[in-house]
Amino acid sequence: MAIVPNDPRQPDYTASDILSAQVWPRRSLSPAVGLDVICIKIAVDFQSMSAADAAMRLGANLELLREATRADTAFHIALDPETTAFTDVAAAHGLLATGNHEQLRGLSLDALPWFRSRLAPLRVSELRDTAKARGDQAVDAALWCDLGIGSVLMIAYYIEGRPAGALGIAGARPREQWDVQLHLLLKLVGSSLAIGLERIAIQARLSDLEERNELALSSANDGLWDFDTLNNRVYLSPRWKAMLGYDESQVGQAPDWRTLVHTDDMSRVQAAIRDHVAGKTPLFESMHRMRHATGEWRWVISRAKARVDENGRLIRLVGVELDITERKLYEEALFREKESAQITLQSIGDGVVTTDAHGVIDYINPVAEQLTGWRLEDSQGRAIEEVFRAFHEETCEPLENPLSVAIRRTRSIKSVRPMLLIRRDGNEIYVESTASPIRDGSGAVSGGVLVFHDVSEARELNRRLSYHASHDVLTGLVNRREFEHRMERALKSAKAHETSYALCYLDLDQFKLVNDTCGHSAGDNMLREVASLIKDAVRDSDTVGRIGGDEFALLLVGCPLEKARQIADDVVRSVNDYRFVWKDKIFNIGVSVGLVEIGRDGATIEDIINSADSACYVAKKQGGVHVHVYSAREEASARHRGEIHWLQKLQAALRDNAFELYIQPIVHAQRGGERGPALEVFVRLKAENGVPGTPTSEFIRAAERYRLMPHIDRWVVQAVLSALGRGGLKLPAGRSIAINLAGQTLGDVDFLEYVVDCFDHTGAAPGDICFEVTESAVVANMDHARRFIEVLHGMGCEFALDNFGSGLSSFSNLKTLPMDYLKIDGSFIHNLAGDSVNQALVAAMIDLSRTLNFRVVAEHVEDQRSLDTVKRMGIDFVQGFIVGRPQPLSLMPVPL
């Protein structure tokens, strides 16, 4: 449609409207050649200007803007944000320009009501014909027309959120239209001018602040110090140096302040700093002594404020110090004159007893009456030892009265630990005390004051804290730390031929199932009940400890191996006979026990626990045999079987990067498929001397036994993502590569962070990866597995439930997880064409997957009949020898 310039019937168009092809069918006036380049130069120049050359650059750039836009005039109007009045006008006029923009100086923004109504950051306003304006523009147009201006294009700019001025171009004659490019470039120049002026304003304020700070530091009586921990730098103000008599040559960049603080005050100052940094106090405040350059000690008041990071670590500590030595000397003189009264007044909240120089009581306060059971009138004239009867808190041996000691030694005595106080009525309480001598004006001891308070509750609290530090809160058994302490004592005793000991390592068989099926509350209740069963099955002299989530340990004292086996069998029998009931569910809880004798050889605690753990592992693998006794002969047998050999090879392979990747293709079973896994990756040990690489199945047992699977899986993830990132492994569009994860890996709390880091530094796309996990692995590590799957699935990774069908009882725990594929266990695919039962089971699995919107992968498809059958049944993807055998990554073609 055609636009009639300044037609009042037409709406007010913005730059966005102007860009529309429906509004402007053609450009009527093209800008000058090089306009973009000139405007960019102007923008850069505006952003780099300083306060000294701002006026010069503004004038020069206005001239450039005028010439570049072929306008009659380019102008700038400065606006006072407080009065909204135009304070200054700068303009660059062409040779024949008639406009008189300078008359705007001093006018209020109200003189341009239409422009004011549109006042917004970088909003363009245009008048095409000031003599023929529509109604809402009439006042503005009349003003411009009176100034000899026929057309105007200008933009407002803001500084620090407030209007600060306008920049524009004008012509002596009306214009049919303003070019769209002029709108955009005027925005660029206007925003750059705002940035430059705002930077100048900020620099001015910063300079003012620096000047004010310098003047304040010069006139302040306090010494300022600033400790920057990140850069290990210390700033000391001139006043601080003068106050303590130091100069630049005596105090370096990072002085050791501990050499300046008096040793008697050091612990108190450090404690105050720690409390402040930990957030316990709003400010660090301390009164202490600091060494003057002359060697004398000066009293100072120090106040500081710390900055810490999000982890509570100190970043910066800034403080001031004031010399109060003269005041302190006056206070100490006053204190000496009133020492007796001060001690009494400061002790009102505690029990207070005062005596003469011979320890005869002359006063006790009400709190002391309550604590000792003696009334004031009954205690006066009695010896302090008669009223305050103190005993050792553990041995109950009589202690010398602390006030008698303080008077005899003529110094204060503070109890280092609680003491037992026998009250007059025979009851006992625990107290802490401070005893001090009282001196007369000549300095001679004239009496003493004993201040004490009840710490019975605090002592009981400390006892409970000590108990909790050594015991498991859930079961009440000793924790792993305390158990190992007791094992240390047992090992020393065994080596000294004092008595015999045995260690049992217990691992519950169904704890994770209960925990994941019924929740953590059920798991906690089961652990408490099992702990009670174990405790009842052993002797009072034995120690039962909880050393892991579902792992317990027994330290059997004075127990030869035969007796230990009997006790272990009793524990197994007791747990096996136990039925855990939770709501409508009943669980049989089994236990596997590894038993090892604590001998007199050179074995360490770690060796003994590892041996018991190995024996427990054997017991669990043997199924019906729940107790297995460790023997060195069996360990040697294990070495003979090659497990230790595999351990050494796997450790060497991880160290030397001696693994290699094999790839097996996965193909669409149906036509029209686009997304889905294209490959599955396997790991093998590299070939040696021409022998093919060792498959995972040959070393998986040793890797799991010695918990190396998380390390191997890390290697695989790193290798695959690196190959994808550098282009060494290419996938068809929309397809992914499957990586198997072991159960131990899912239980590794750090594995998720490792995978995310691998994506970050390799550049591989999460959508290219499909992680395969088994039902049993997920159920065994439900909490970690759920977080792992949900986080990576949210990033774009896919997940497949591997070996599906071998653990359907646990599927109720997995159906809420964000899975994409089900891989039917190969045992169901074998001979599928001729096995009607397997066909029925596979059909049921397919129906279930459709309900959950999962796609299905059939693995171990080995022959044509099985391939035809799975295709006919609606399987989505096929994997097996009929499709392709695993091949080294370097030899594998990209599947279609």
PDB file of C-alpha atoms in Angstrom, residues 120-314:
ATOM      1  CA  ALA A 120      12.214   5.644  25.019  1.00  0.00           C
ATOM      2  CA  PRO A 121      15.788   4.374  24.637  1.00  0.00           C
ATOM      3  CA  LEU A 122      16.846   4.384  20.960  1.00  0.00           C
ATOM      4  CA  ARG A 123      13.328   4.951  19.634  1.00  0.00           C
ATOM      5  CA  VAL A 124      13.337   6.790  16.321  1.00  0.00           C
ATOM      6  CA  SER A 125      10.950   9.686  15.692  1.00  0.00           C
ATOM      7  CA  GLU A 126      10.474  11.239  12.261  1.00  0.00           C
ATOM      8  CA  LEU A 127       8.672  14.214  10.772  1.00  0.00           C
ATOM      9  CA  ARG A 128       8.549  14.177   6.985  1.00  0.00           C
ATOM     10  CA  ASP A 129       6.893  17.550   6.464  1.00  0.00           C
ATOM     11  CA  THR A 130       6.767  20.004   9.387  1.00  0.00           C
ATOM     12  CA  ALA A 131       4.316  22.191   7.487  1.00  0.00           C
ATOM     13  CA  LYS A 132       1.793  19.345   7.040  1.00  0.00           C
ATOM     14  CA  ALA A 133       1.745  17.236  10.211  1.00  0.00           C
ATOM     15  CA  ARG A 134      -1.025  15.103  11.609  1.00  0.00           C
ATOM     16  CA  GLY A 135      -2.842  16.135  14.785  1.00  0.00           C
ATOM     17  CA  ASP A 136      -0.643  14.577  17.483  1.00  0.00           C
ATOM     18  CA  GLN A 137       2.509  15.898  15.795  1.00  0.00           C
ATOM     19  CA  ALA A 138       1.238  19.409  15.232  1.00  0.00           C
ATOM     20  CA  VAL A 139       2.942  21.169  18.182  1.00  0.00           C
ATOM     21  CA  ASP A 140       6.341  19.560  17.491  1.00  0.00           C
ATOM     22  CA  ALA A 141       6.056  20.216  13.763  1.00  0.00           C
ATOM     23  CA  ALA A 142       5.208  23.872  14.308  1.00  0.00           C
ATOM     24  CA  LEU A 143       8.283  24.394  16.502  1.00  0.00           C
ATOM     25  CA  TRP A 144      10.571  22.772  13.949  1.00  0.00           C
ATOM     26  CA  CYS A 145       8.954  24.695  11.138  1.00  0.00           C
ATOM     27  CA  ASP A 146       9.528  27.986  13.010  1.00  0.00           C
ATOM     28  CA  LEU A 147      13.215  27.011  13.256  1.00  0.00           C
ATOM     29  CA  GLY A 148      13.385  26.741   9.459  1.00  0.00           C
ATOM     30  CA  ILE A 149      13.434  22.944   9.357  1.00  0.00           C
ATOM     31  CA  GLY A 150      11.248  21.028   6.897  1.00  0.00           C
ATOM     32  CA  SER A 151      11.923  17.392   7.961  1.00  0.00           C
ATOM     33  CA  VAL A 152      13.482  15.742  11.028  1.00  0.00           C
ATOM     34  CA  LEU A 153      14.722  12.234  11.933  1.00  0.00           C
ATOM     35  CA  MET A 154      16.020  11.880  15.492  1.00  0.00           C
ATOM     36  CA  ILE A 155      16.539   9.298  18.214  1.00  0.00           C
ATOM     37  CA  ALA A 156      16.522   9.635  22.017  1.00  0.00           C
ATOM     38  CA  TYR A 157      19.204   8.003  24.131  1.00  0.00           C
ATOM     39  CA  TYR A 158      19.374   7.161  27.843  1.00  0.00           C
ATOM     40  CA  ILE A 159      22.278   7.192  30.307  1.00  0.00           C
ATOM     41  CA  GLU A 160      22.019   5.066  33.458  1.00  0.00           C
ATOM     42  CA  GLY A 161      18.316   4.500  32.891  1.00  0.00           C
ATOM     43  CA  ARG A 162      17.328   8.152  32.441  1.00  0.00           C
ATOM     44  CA  PRO A 163      16.821  10.270  29.266  1.00  0.00           C
ATOM     45  CA  ALA A 164      19.969  12.263  28.474  1.00  0.00           C
ATOM     46  CA  GLY A 165      19.542  13.671  25.004  1.00  0.00           C
ATOM     47  CA  ALA A 166      18.727  13.192  21.354  1.00  0.00           C
ATOM     48  CA  LEU A 167      20.704  12.788  18.122  1.00  0.00           C
ATOM     49  CA  GLY A 168      19.269  13.507  14.704  1.00  0.00           C
ATOM     50  CA  ILE A 169      19.484  14.753  11.156  1.00  0.00           C
ATOM     51  CA  ALA A 170      17.272  17.384   9.500  1.00  0.00           C
ATOM     52  CA  GLY A 171      16.511  18.838   6.113  1.00  0.00           C
ATOM     53  CA  ALA A 172      15.405  22.274   5.038  1.00  0.00           C
ATOM     54  CA  ARG A 173      12.714  20.768   2.825  1.00  0.00           C
ATOM     55  CA  PRO A 174      10.102  18.045   3.408  1.00  0.00           C
ATOM     56  CA  ARG A 175      10.929  14.455   2.501  1.00  0.00           C
ATOM     57  CA  GLU A 176       8.693  11.887   0.956  1.00  0.00           C
ATOM     58  CA  GLN A 177      10.181   9.316   3.319  1.00  0.00           C
ATOM     59  CA  TRP A 178      13.238   8.617   5.492  1.00  0.00           C
ATOM     60  CA  ASP A 179      15.264   5.644   4.331  1.00  0.00           C
ATOM     61  CA  VAL A 180      15.022   2.524   6.509  1.00  0.00           C
ATOM     62  CA  GLN A 181      18.790   2.208   6.652  1.00  0.00           C
ATOM     63  CA  LEU A 182      19.002   5.670   8.187  1.00  0.00           C
ATOM     64  CA  HIS A 183      16.743   4.467  11.015  1.00  0.00           C
ATOM     65  CA  LEU A 184      19.010   1.538  11.772  1.00  0.00           C
ATOM     66  CA  LEU A 185      22.288   3.427  11.483  1.00  0.00           C
ATOM     67  CA  LEU A 186      20.959   6.287  13.606  1.00  0.00           C
ATOM     68  CA  LYS A 187      20.233   3.702  16.305  1.00  0.00           C
ATOM     69  CA  LEU A 188      23.819   2.443  16.032  1.00  0.00           C
ATOM     70  CA  VAL A 189      25.310   5.938  16.311  1.00  0.00           C
ATOM     71  CA  GLY A 190      22.898   6.942  19.095  1.00  0.00           C
ATOM     72  CA  SER A 191      23.641   3.845  21.202  1.00  0.00           C
ATOM     73  CA  SER A 192      27.401   4.381  20.740  1.00  0.00           C
ATOM     74  CA  LEU A 193      27.088   8.032  21.817  1.00  0.00           C
ATOM     75  CA  ALA A 194      25.173   6.923  24.933  1.00  0.00           C
ATOM     76  CA  ILE A 195      27.860   4.373  25.754  1.00  0.00           C
ATOM     77  CA  GLY A 196      30.647   6.926  25.371  1.00  0.00           C
ATOM     78  CA  LEU A 197      28.890   9.582  27.481  1.00  0.00           C
ATOM     79  CA  GLU A 198      27.964   7.032  30.169  1.00  0.00           C
ATOM     80  CA  ARG A 199      31.585   5.857  30.350  1.00  0.00           C
ATOM     81  CA  ILE A 200      32.749   9.473  30.782  1.00  0.00           C
ATOM     82  CA  ALA A 201      30.202   9.968  33.603  1.00  0.00           C
ATOM     83  CA  ILE A 202      31.342   6.792  35.352  1.00  0.00           C
ATOM     84  CA  GLN A 203      35.002   7.798  35.046  1.00  0.00           C
ATOM     85  CA  ALA A 204      34.187  11.170  36.594  1.00  0.00           C
ATOM     86  CA  ARG A 205      32.445   9.562  39.561  1.00  0.00           C
ATOM     87  CA  LEU A 206      35.292   7.084  39.989  1.00  0.00           C
ATOM     88  CA  SER A 207      37.842   9.902  40.010  1.00  0.00           C
ATOM     89  CA  ASP A 208      35.762  11.731  42.611  1.00  0.00           C
ATOM     90  CA  LEU A 209      35.578   8.627  44.778  1.00  0.00           C
ATOM     91  CA  GLU A 210      39.322   8.063  44.518  1.00  0.00           C
ATOM     92  CA  GLU A 211      40.005  11.665  45.533  1.00  0.00           C
ATOM     93  CA  ARG A 212      37.583  11.406  48.466  1.00  0.00           C
ATOM     94  CA  ASN A 213      39.156   8.124  49.565  1.00  0.00           C
ATOM     95  CA  GLU A 214      42.672   9.608  49.417  1.00  0.00           C
ATOM     96  CA  LEU A 215      41.612  12.645  51.470  1.00  0.00           C
ATOM     97  CA  ALA A 216      39.799  10.449  54.011  1.00  0.00           C
ATOM     98  CA  LEU A 217      42.802   8.172  54.472  1.00  0.00           C
ATOM     99  CA  SER A 218      45.083  11.158  54.964  1.00  0.00           C
ATOM    100  CA  SER A 219      42.878  12.735  57.629  1.00  0.00           C
ATOM    101  CA  ALA A 220      41.676   9.609  59.477  1.00  0.00           C
ATOM    102  CA  ASN A 221      43.125   8.707  62.854  1.00  0.00           C
ATOM    103  CA  ASP A 222      42.626   4.979  62.225  1.00  0.00           C
ATOM    104  CA  GLY A 223      45.181   2.874  60.392  1.00  0.00           C
ATOM    105  CA  LEU A 224      43.716   0.988  57.422  1.00  0.00           C
ATOM    106  CA  TRP A 225      44.844  -2.450  56.266  1.00  0.00           C
ATOM    107  CA  ASP A 226      43.575  -4.570  53.395  1.00  0.00           C
ATOM    108  CA  PHE A 227      44.504  -8.255  53.037  1.00  0.00           C
ATOM    109  CA  ASP A 228      43.842  -9.733  49.562  1.00  0.00           C
ATOM    110  CA  THR A 229      44.076 -13.531  50.004  1.00  0.00           C
ATOM    111  CA  LEU A 230      43.706 -14.341  46.311  1.00  0.00           C
ATOM    112  CA  ASN A 231      46.827 -12.390  45.373  1.00  0.00           C
ATOM    113  CA  ASN A 232      48.507 -12.617  48.806  1.00  0.00           C
ATOM    114  CA  ARG A 233      48.862  -8.830  48.994  1.00  0.00           C
ATOM    115  CA  VAL A 234      48.532  -6.510  51.972  1.00  0.00           C
ATOM    116  CA  TYR A 235      47.872  -2.780  51.762  1.00  0.00           C
ATOM    117  CA  LEU A 236      48.848  -0.710  54.812  1.00  0.00           C
ATOM    118  CA  SER A 237      47.777   2.927  54.924  1.00  0.00           C
ATOM    119  CA  PRO A 238      50.293   5.664  55.809  1.00  0.00           C
ATOM    120  CA  ARG A 239      48.489   6.227  59.123  1.00  0.00           C
ATOM    121  CA  TRP A 240      48.841   2.509  60.010  1.00  0.00           C
ATOM    122  CA  LYS A 241      52.572   2.602  59.346  1.00  0.00           C
ATOM    123  CA  ALA A 242      53.016   5.817  61.281  1.00  0.00           C
ATOM    124  CA  MET A 243      50.956   4.483  64.196  1.00  0.00           C
ATOM    125  CA  LEU A 244      53.258   1.485  64.643  1.00  0.00           C
ATOM    126  CA  GLY A 245      56.455   3.187  63.549  1.00  0.00           C
ATOM    127  CA  TYR A 246      57.016   1.163  60.373  1.00  0.00           C
ATOM    128  CA  ASP A 247      57.947   2.311  56.884  1.00  0.00           C
ATOM    129  CA  GLU A 248      58.007   0.650  53.460  1.00  0.00           C
ATOM    130  CA  SER A 249      61.420  -0.898  53.984  1.00  0.00           C
ATOM    131  CA  GLN A 250      60.356  -2.567  57.248  1.00  0.00           C
ATOM    132  CA  VAL A 251      56.951  -3.913  56.191  1.00  0.00           C
ATOM    133  CA  GLY A 252      56.800  -5.829  52.919  1.00  0.00           C
ATOM    134  CA  GLN A 253      53.910  -6.757  50.709  1.00  0.00           C
ATOM    135  CA  ALA A 254      52.768  -9.672  52.875  1.00  0.00           C
ATOM    136  CA  PRO A 255      54.020  -9.296  56.474  1.00  0.00           C
ATOM    137  CA  ASP A 256      53.479 -12.135  58.893  1.00  0.00           C
ATOM    138  CA  TRP A 257      51.034 -10.406  61.236  1.00  0.00           C
ATOM    139  CA  ARG A 258      51.572 -13.155  63.810  1.00  0.00           C
ATOM    140  CA  THR A 259      54.967 -11.608  64.545  1.00  0.00           C
ATOM    141  CA  LEU A 260      53.238  -8.296  65.339  1.00  0.00           C
ATOM    142  CA  VAL A 261      50.485  -9.589  67.670  1.00  0.00           C
ATOM    143  CA  HIS A 262      51.401 -10.387  71.276  1.00  0.00           C
ATOM    144  CA  THR A 263      51.670 -14.137  71.863  1.00  0.00           C
ATOM    145  CA  ASP A 264      49.266 -13.967  74.828  1.00  0.00           C
ATOM    146  CA  ASP A 265      46.609 -12.401  72.588  1.00  0.00           C
ATOM    147  CA  MET A 266      47.208 -14.534  69.489  1.00  0.00           C
ATOM    148  CA  SER A 267      44.750 -17.384  70.143  1.00  0.00           C
ATOM    149  CA  ARG A 268      41.964 -14.959  71.018  1.00  0.00           C
ATOM    150  CA  VAL A 269      42.540 -12.866  67.884  1.00  0.00           C
ATOM    151  CA  GLN A 270      42.671 -15.939  65.650  1.00  0.00           C
ATOM    152  CA  ALA A 271      39.449 -17.291  67.165  1.00  0.00           C
ATOM    153  CA  ALA A 272      37.689 -13.961  66.570  1.00  0.00           C
ATOM    154  CA  ILE A 273      38.822 -13.922  62.924  1.00  0.00           C
ATOM    155  CA  ARG A 274      37.659 -17.517  62.385  1.00  0.00           C
ATOM    156  CA  ASP A 275      34.262 -16.765  63.932  1.00  0.00           C
ATOM    157  CA  HIS A 276      33.798 -13.739  61.694  1.00  0.00           C
ATOM    158  CA  VAL A 277      34.883 -15.528  58.496  1.00  0.00           C
ATOM    159  CA  ALA A 278      32.519 -18.395  59.404  1.00  0.00           C
ATOM    160  CA  GLY A 279      29.646 -15.903  59.646  1.00  0.00           C
ATOM    161  CA  LYS A 280      29.181 -16.165  63.422  1.00  0.00           C
ATOM    162  CA  THR A 281      29.815 -12.461  63.980  1.00  0.00           C
ATOM    163  CA  PRO A 282      28.945  -9.493  61.710  1.00  0.00           C
ATOM    164  CA  LEU A 283      32.353  -7.872  62.305  1.00  0.00           C
ATOM    165  CA  PHE A 284      35.750  -8.928  63.527  1.00  0.00           C
ATOM    166  CA  GLU A 285      36.450  -6.896  66.659  1.00  0.00           C
ATOM    167  CA  SER A 286      39.410  -7.327  68.958  1.00  0.00           C
ATOM    168  CA  MET A 287      41.430  -5.435  71.521  1.00  0.00           C
ATOM    169  CA  HIS A 288      45.002  -6.682  71.643  1.00  0.00           C
ATOM    170  CA  ARG A 289      48.648  -5.709  71.735  1.00  0.00           C
ATOM    171  CA  MET A 290      50.838  -5.130  68.697  1.00  0.00           C
ATOM    172  CA  ARG A 291      54.575  -4.612  68.541  1.00  0.00           C
ATOM    173  CA  HIS A 292      55.795  -1.113  67.724  1.00  0.00           C
ATOM    174  CA  ALA A 293      58.878  -0.701  65.553  1.00  0.00           C
ATOM    175  CA  THR A 294      60.764   0.307  68.729  1.00  0.00           C
ATOM    176  CA  GLY A 295      59.918  -3.069  70.289  1.00  0.00           C
ATOM    177  CA  GLU A 296      57.344  -1.818  72.790  1.00  0.00           C
ATOM    178  CA  TRP A 297      53.806  -3.201  72.841  1.00  0.00           C
ATOM    179  CA  ARG A 298      50.939  -0.922  71.896  1.00  0.00           C
ATOM    180  CA  TRP A 299      47.269  -1.611  72.619  1.00  0.00           C
ATOM    181  CA  VAL A 300      44.980  -1.337  69.577  1.00  0.00           C
ATOM    182  CA  ILE A 301      41.313  -1.787  68.797  1.00  0.00           C
ATOM    183  CA  SER A 302      40.947  -3.677  65.526  1.00  0.00           C
ATOM    184  CA  ARG A 303      37.773  -3.954  63.490  1.00  0.00           C
ATOM    185  CA  ALA A 304      37.503  -5.739  60.155  1.00  0.00           C
ATOM    186  CA  LYS A 305      35.010  -7.018  57.623  1.00  0.00           C
ATOM    187  CA  ALA A 306      35.588 -10.132  55.525  1.00  0.00           C
ATOM    188  CA  ARG A 307      34.481 -11.103  52.045  1.00  0.00           C
ATOM    189  CA  VAL A 308      34.048 -14.809  51.389  1.00  0.00           C
ATOM    190  CA  ASP A 309      33.143 -16.812  48.291  1.00  0.00           C
ATOM    191  CA  GLU A 310      30.130 -19.085  47.879  1.00  0.00           C
ATOM    192  CA  ASN A 311      32.008 -21.893  49.645  1.00  0.00           C
ATOM    193  CA  GLY A 312      32.802 -19.764  52.696  1.00  0.00           C
ATOM    194  CA  ARG A 313      36.487 -19.305  51.821  1.00  0.00           C
ATOM    195  CA  LEU A 314      38.102 -15.973  52.656  1.00  0.00           C
TER     196      LEU A 314
END
